[in-house]
Every structure is written in structure tokens, then in C-alpha cells.
Short mmCIF file of C-alpha atoms in Angstrom, two decimals:
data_model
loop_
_atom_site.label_atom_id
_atom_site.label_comp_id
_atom_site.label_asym_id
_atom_site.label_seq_id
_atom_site.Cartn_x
_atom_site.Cartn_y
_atom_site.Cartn_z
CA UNK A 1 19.81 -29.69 -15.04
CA UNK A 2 17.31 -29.35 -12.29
CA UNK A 3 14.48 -27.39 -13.18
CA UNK A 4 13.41 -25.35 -10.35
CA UNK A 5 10.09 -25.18 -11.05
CA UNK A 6 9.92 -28.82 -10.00
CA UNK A 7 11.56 -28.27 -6.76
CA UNK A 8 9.04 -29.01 -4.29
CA UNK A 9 9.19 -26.12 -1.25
CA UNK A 10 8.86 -28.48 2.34
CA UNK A 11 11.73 -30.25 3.96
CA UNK A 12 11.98 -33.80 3.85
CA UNK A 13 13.96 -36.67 4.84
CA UNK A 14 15.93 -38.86 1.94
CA UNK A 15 17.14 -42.04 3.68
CA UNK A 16 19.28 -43.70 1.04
CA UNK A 17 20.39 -47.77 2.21
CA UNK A 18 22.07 -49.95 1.70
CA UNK A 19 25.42 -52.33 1.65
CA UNK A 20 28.49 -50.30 2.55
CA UNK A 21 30.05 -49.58 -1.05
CA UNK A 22 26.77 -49.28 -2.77
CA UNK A 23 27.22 -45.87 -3.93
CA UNK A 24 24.94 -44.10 -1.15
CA UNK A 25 27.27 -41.66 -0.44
CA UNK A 26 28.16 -40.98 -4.03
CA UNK A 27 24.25 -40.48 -5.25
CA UNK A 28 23.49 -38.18 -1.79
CA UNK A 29 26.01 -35.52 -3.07
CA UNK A 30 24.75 -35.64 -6.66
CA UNK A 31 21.58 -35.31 -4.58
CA UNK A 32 22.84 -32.12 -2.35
CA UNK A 33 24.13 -30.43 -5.65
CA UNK A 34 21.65 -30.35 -7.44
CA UNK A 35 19.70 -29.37 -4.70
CA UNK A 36 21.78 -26.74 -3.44
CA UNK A 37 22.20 -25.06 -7.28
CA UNK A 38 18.53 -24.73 -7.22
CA UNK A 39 18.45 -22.81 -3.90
CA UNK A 40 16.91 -25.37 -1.45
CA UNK A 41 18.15 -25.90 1.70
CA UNK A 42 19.97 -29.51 2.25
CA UNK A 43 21.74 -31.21 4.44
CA UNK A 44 23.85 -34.58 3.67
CA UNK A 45 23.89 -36.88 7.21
CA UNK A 46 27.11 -38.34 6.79
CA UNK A 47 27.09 -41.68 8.64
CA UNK A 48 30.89 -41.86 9.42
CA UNK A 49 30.69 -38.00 10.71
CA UNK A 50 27.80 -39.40 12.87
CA UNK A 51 30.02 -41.88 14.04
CA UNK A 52 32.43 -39.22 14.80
CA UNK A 53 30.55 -37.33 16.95
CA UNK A 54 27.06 -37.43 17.78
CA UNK A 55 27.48 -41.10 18.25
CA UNK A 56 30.81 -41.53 19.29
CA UNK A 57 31.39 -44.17 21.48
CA UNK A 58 28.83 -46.46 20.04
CA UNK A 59 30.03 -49.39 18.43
CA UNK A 60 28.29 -52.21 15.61
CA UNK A 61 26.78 -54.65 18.07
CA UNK A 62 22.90 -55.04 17.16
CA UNK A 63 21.43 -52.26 19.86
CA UNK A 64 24.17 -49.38 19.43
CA UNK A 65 23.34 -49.89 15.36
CA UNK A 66 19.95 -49.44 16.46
CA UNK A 67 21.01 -46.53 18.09
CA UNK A 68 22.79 -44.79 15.99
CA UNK A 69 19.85 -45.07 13.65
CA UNK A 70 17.78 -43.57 15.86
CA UNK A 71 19.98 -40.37 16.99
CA UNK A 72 20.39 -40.03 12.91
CA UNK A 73 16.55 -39.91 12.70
CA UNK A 74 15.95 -37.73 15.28
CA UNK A 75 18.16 -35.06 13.82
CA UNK A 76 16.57 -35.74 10.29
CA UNK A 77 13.33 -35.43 11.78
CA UNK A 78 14.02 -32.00 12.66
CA UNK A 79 16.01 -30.93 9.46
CA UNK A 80 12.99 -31.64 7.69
CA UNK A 81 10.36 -30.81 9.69
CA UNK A 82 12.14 -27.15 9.68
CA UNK A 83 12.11 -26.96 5.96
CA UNK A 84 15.39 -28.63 5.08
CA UNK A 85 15.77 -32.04 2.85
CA UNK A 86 18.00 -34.05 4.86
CA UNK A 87 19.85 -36.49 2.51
CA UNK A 88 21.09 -39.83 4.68
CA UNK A 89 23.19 -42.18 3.28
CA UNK A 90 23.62 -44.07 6.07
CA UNK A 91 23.26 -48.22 6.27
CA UNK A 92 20.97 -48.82 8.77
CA UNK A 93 20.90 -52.47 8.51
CA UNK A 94 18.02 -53.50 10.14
CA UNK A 95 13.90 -52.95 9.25
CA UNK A 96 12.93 -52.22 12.44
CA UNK A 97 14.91 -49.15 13.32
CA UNK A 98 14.14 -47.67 9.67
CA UNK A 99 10.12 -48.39 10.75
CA UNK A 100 10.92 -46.71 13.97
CA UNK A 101 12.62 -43.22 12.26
CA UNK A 102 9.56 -43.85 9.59
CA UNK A 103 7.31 -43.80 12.44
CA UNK A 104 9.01 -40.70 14.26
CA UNK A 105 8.09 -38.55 11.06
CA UNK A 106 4.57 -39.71 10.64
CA UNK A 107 4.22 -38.63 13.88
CA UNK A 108 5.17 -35.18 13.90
CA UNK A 109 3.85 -35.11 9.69
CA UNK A 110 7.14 -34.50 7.92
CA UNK A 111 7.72 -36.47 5.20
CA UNK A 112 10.15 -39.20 4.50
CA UNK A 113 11.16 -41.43 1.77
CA UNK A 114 13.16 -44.53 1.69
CA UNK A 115 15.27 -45.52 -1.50
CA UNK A 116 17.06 -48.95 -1.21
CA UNK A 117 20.31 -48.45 -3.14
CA UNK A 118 19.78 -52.03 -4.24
CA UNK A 119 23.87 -52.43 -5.65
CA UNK A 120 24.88 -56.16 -5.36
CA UNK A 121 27.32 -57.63 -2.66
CA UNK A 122 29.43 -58.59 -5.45
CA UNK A 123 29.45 -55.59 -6.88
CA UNK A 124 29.93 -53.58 -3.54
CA UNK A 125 32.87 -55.66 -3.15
CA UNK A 126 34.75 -54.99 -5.73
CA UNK A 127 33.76 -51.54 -5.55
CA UNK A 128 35.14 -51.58 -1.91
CA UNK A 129 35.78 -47.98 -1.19
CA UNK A 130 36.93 -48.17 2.39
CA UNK A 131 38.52 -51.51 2.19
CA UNK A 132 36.03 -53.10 4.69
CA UNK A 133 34.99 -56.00 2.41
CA UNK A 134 38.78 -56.97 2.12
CA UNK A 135 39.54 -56.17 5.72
CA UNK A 136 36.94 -58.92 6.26
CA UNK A 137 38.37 -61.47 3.76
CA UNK A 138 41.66 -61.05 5.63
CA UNK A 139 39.89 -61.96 8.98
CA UNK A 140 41.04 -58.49 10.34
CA UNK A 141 37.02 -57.29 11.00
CA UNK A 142 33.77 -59.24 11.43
CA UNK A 143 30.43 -57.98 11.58
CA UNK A 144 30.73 -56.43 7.97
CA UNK A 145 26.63 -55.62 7.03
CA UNK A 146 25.61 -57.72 3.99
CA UNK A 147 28.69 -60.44 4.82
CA UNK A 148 28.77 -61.69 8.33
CA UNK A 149 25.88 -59.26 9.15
CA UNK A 150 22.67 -59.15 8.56
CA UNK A 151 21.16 -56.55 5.77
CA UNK A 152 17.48 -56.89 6.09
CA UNK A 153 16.19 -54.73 2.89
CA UNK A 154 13.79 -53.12 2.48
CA UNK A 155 10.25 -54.73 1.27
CA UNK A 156 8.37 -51.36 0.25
CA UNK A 157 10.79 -48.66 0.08
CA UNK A 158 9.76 -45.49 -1.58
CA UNK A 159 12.39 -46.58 -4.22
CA UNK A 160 15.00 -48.76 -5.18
CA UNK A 161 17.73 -47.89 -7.41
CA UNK A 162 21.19 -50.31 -8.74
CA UNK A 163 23.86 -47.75 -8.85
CA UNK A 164 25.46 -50.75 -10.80
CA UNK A 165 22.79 -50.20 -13.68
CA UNK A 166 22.63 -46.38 -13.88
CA UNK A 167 25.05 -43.63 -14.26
CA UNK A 168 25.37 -41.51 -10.89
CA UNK A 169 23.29 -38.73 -12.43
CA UNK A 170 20.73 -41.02 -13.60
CA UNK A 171 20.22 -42.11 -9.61
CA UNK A 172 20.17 -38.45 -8.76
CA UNK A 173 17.99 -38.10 -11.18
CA UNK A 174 15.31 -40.93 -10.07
CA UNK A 175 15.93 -39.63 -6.38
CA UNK A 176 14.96 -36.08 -7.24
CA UNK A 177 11.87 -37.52 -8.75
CA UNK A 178 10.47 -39.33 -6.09
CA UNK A 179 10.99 -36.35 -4.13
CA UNK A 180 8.99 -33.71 -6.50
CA UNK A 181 6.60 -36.33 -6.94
CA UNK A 182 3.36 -36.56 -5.05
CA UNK A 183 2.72 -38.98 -2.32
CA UNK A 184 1.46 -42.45 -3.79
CA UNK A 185 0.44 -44.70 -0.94
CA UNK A 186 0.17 -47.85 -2.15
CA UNK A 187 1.93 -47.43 -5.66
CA UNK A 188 4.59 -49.94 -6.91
CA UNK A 189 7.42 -49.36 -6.50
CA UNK A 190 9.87 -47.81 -9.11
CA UNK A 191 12.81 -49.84 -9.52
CA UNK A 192 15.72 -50.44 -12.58
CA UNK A 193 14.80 -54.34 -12.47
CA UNK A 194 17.37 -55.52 -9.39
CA UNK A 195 15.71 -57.45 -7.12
CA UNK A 196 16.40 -56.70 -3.01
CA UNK A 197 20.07 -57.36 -1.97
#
């Protein structure tokens, strides 16, 4: 259980990728409830209610990921910067549009942290909650991130966690962490021992 005296009391932004299946999703509500039991203020930026709306109409070519990325980071941005941790499980393949939603809260000093959810292709496969890695075995999709897209992860992210190697509490667990810790520019890394997907 969450103690609340380790809560810390600003917003933030939580930007959890990785491969679709990874367990992003999964650890960003563990995230939210123990969050939300302690009596902060959190919201989860669901990337396929994104899709839904705020980016609806967008689709997965290189510049409308890019995007979408962006729009997500803008309204993180703000979460945070209003005193909300904004939890965002969202893919966001490529290292230069996570540098540029890095960059848009360095700017305005709100504070964001990156955690690679480092889970395996193989793994993410089997796991295949939405049927996408199938879908794309079966020639029925392309463009499937990790597969017949490009993942570029993450060389320095805040933290990288294998939801293959830790329970889905544990992950919580290491997220909260990170963000009651202090800032530690420069620090290693904490990892479970996965190397980047």
C-alpha cells in the first residue's frame, strides 16, 4: 500500500512506452489506483481514446504518429503543469517526438519522466491483447510498431521496466518510485536487467 507520506504534491507527466502488448496500459491503471486511493489527482491518457477523438482522423503513417504524439503531449503538458500526474501509456514509436514532448515540459518547468516498458516482441506477441500481432501474421495489417515498424527505444529513459519479469504491482511499484524520488540528472538508470527492445 501506498504510503502517502511519500506522495510527492506537483503534477507530472508519466510517459510509459513501448511495443503494443507490453503491459503499458495494464501498469498505468495500477499506477492511477494507487494514486487515486492516496488522494492525488491523475489522469490516465488512453492512446486508443486519443485516437478516438482528439486525434481522430489521423492515421499510422510516420508524420500523423508524430502527431498524435504531440497533441498527447500538449494535453499532458498541461495536466501536469496544473497539478495533475498524467499517466500515458501510449507507444510513441519514435525518439524524436518523445524529445520534442520532453522538450515542451522543460520549457514551461513541469516535470516529466520516461519509463520504457522494455517487454520483449516475443513476449508482446503472445501476449497479444488486441490481436494486432496476429492480424499482421495473417497479412490483414502492416505497419505493426516493433514488427514492420520501427520502435526506436529509448537510450536514457527515466526507467525501464520488463513487465515480463515483475508482477504488475511490482511495476507500479518501481513507477511510483521514480516518481517520489528526487530528480537525478545523470544517474543510471534503474532497470530489472532487460536490455532495450
Amino acid at each position: 500500500m501506498l504510503n502517502p507520506c511519500r506522495i510527492p504534491s506537483g503534477g507530472a507527466t508519466v510517459w510509459l512506452t513501448g511495443l503494443p502488448s507490453s503491459g503499458k496500459s495494464t501498469v498505468a491503471r495500477a499506477v492511477e489506483e494507487r494514486l487515486r486511493a492516496a488522494g492525488r489527482r491523475v489522469e490516465v491518457l488512453d492512446g486508443d481514446e486519443i485516437r478516438t477523438f482528439l486525434s481522430a482522423g489521423l492515421g499510422f503513417s510516420r508524420e500523423d504518429r508524430y502527431t498524435n504524439v504531440q497533441r498527447i503531449g500538449l494535453v499532458a503538458e498541461v495536466l501536469a503543469r496544473n497539478g495533475v500526474v498524467a499517466v500515458v501509456p501510449v507507444i510513441a514509436p519514435y525518439a524524436d517526438s518523445r524529445e520534442a514532448v520532453r522538450a515542451r515540459h522543460a520549457k514551461s518547468g513541469t516535470r516529466y519522466l520516461e519509463v520504457h516498458v522494455a517487454t520483449p516482441v516475443e513476449v508482446c506477441s503472445v501476449r497479444d491483447v488486441k490481436g494486432l500481432y496476429a492480424q499482421q501474421a495473417a497479412g490483414e495489417i502492416s505497419g505493426l510498431t516493433g514488427v514492420d515498424d520501427p520502435y526506436e527505444a529509448p537510450e536514457s529513459p527515466d526507467l525501464r521496466i520488463g513487465t515480463h519479469r515483475r508482477t504488475v504491482a511490482a511495476s507500479a511499484e518501481a513507477v511510483l518510485e521514480l516518481l517520489d524520488g528526487p530528480a537525478r540528472p545523470g544517474a543510471p538508470v534503474p532497470h530489472d536487467g532487460e536490455d532495450p527492445a
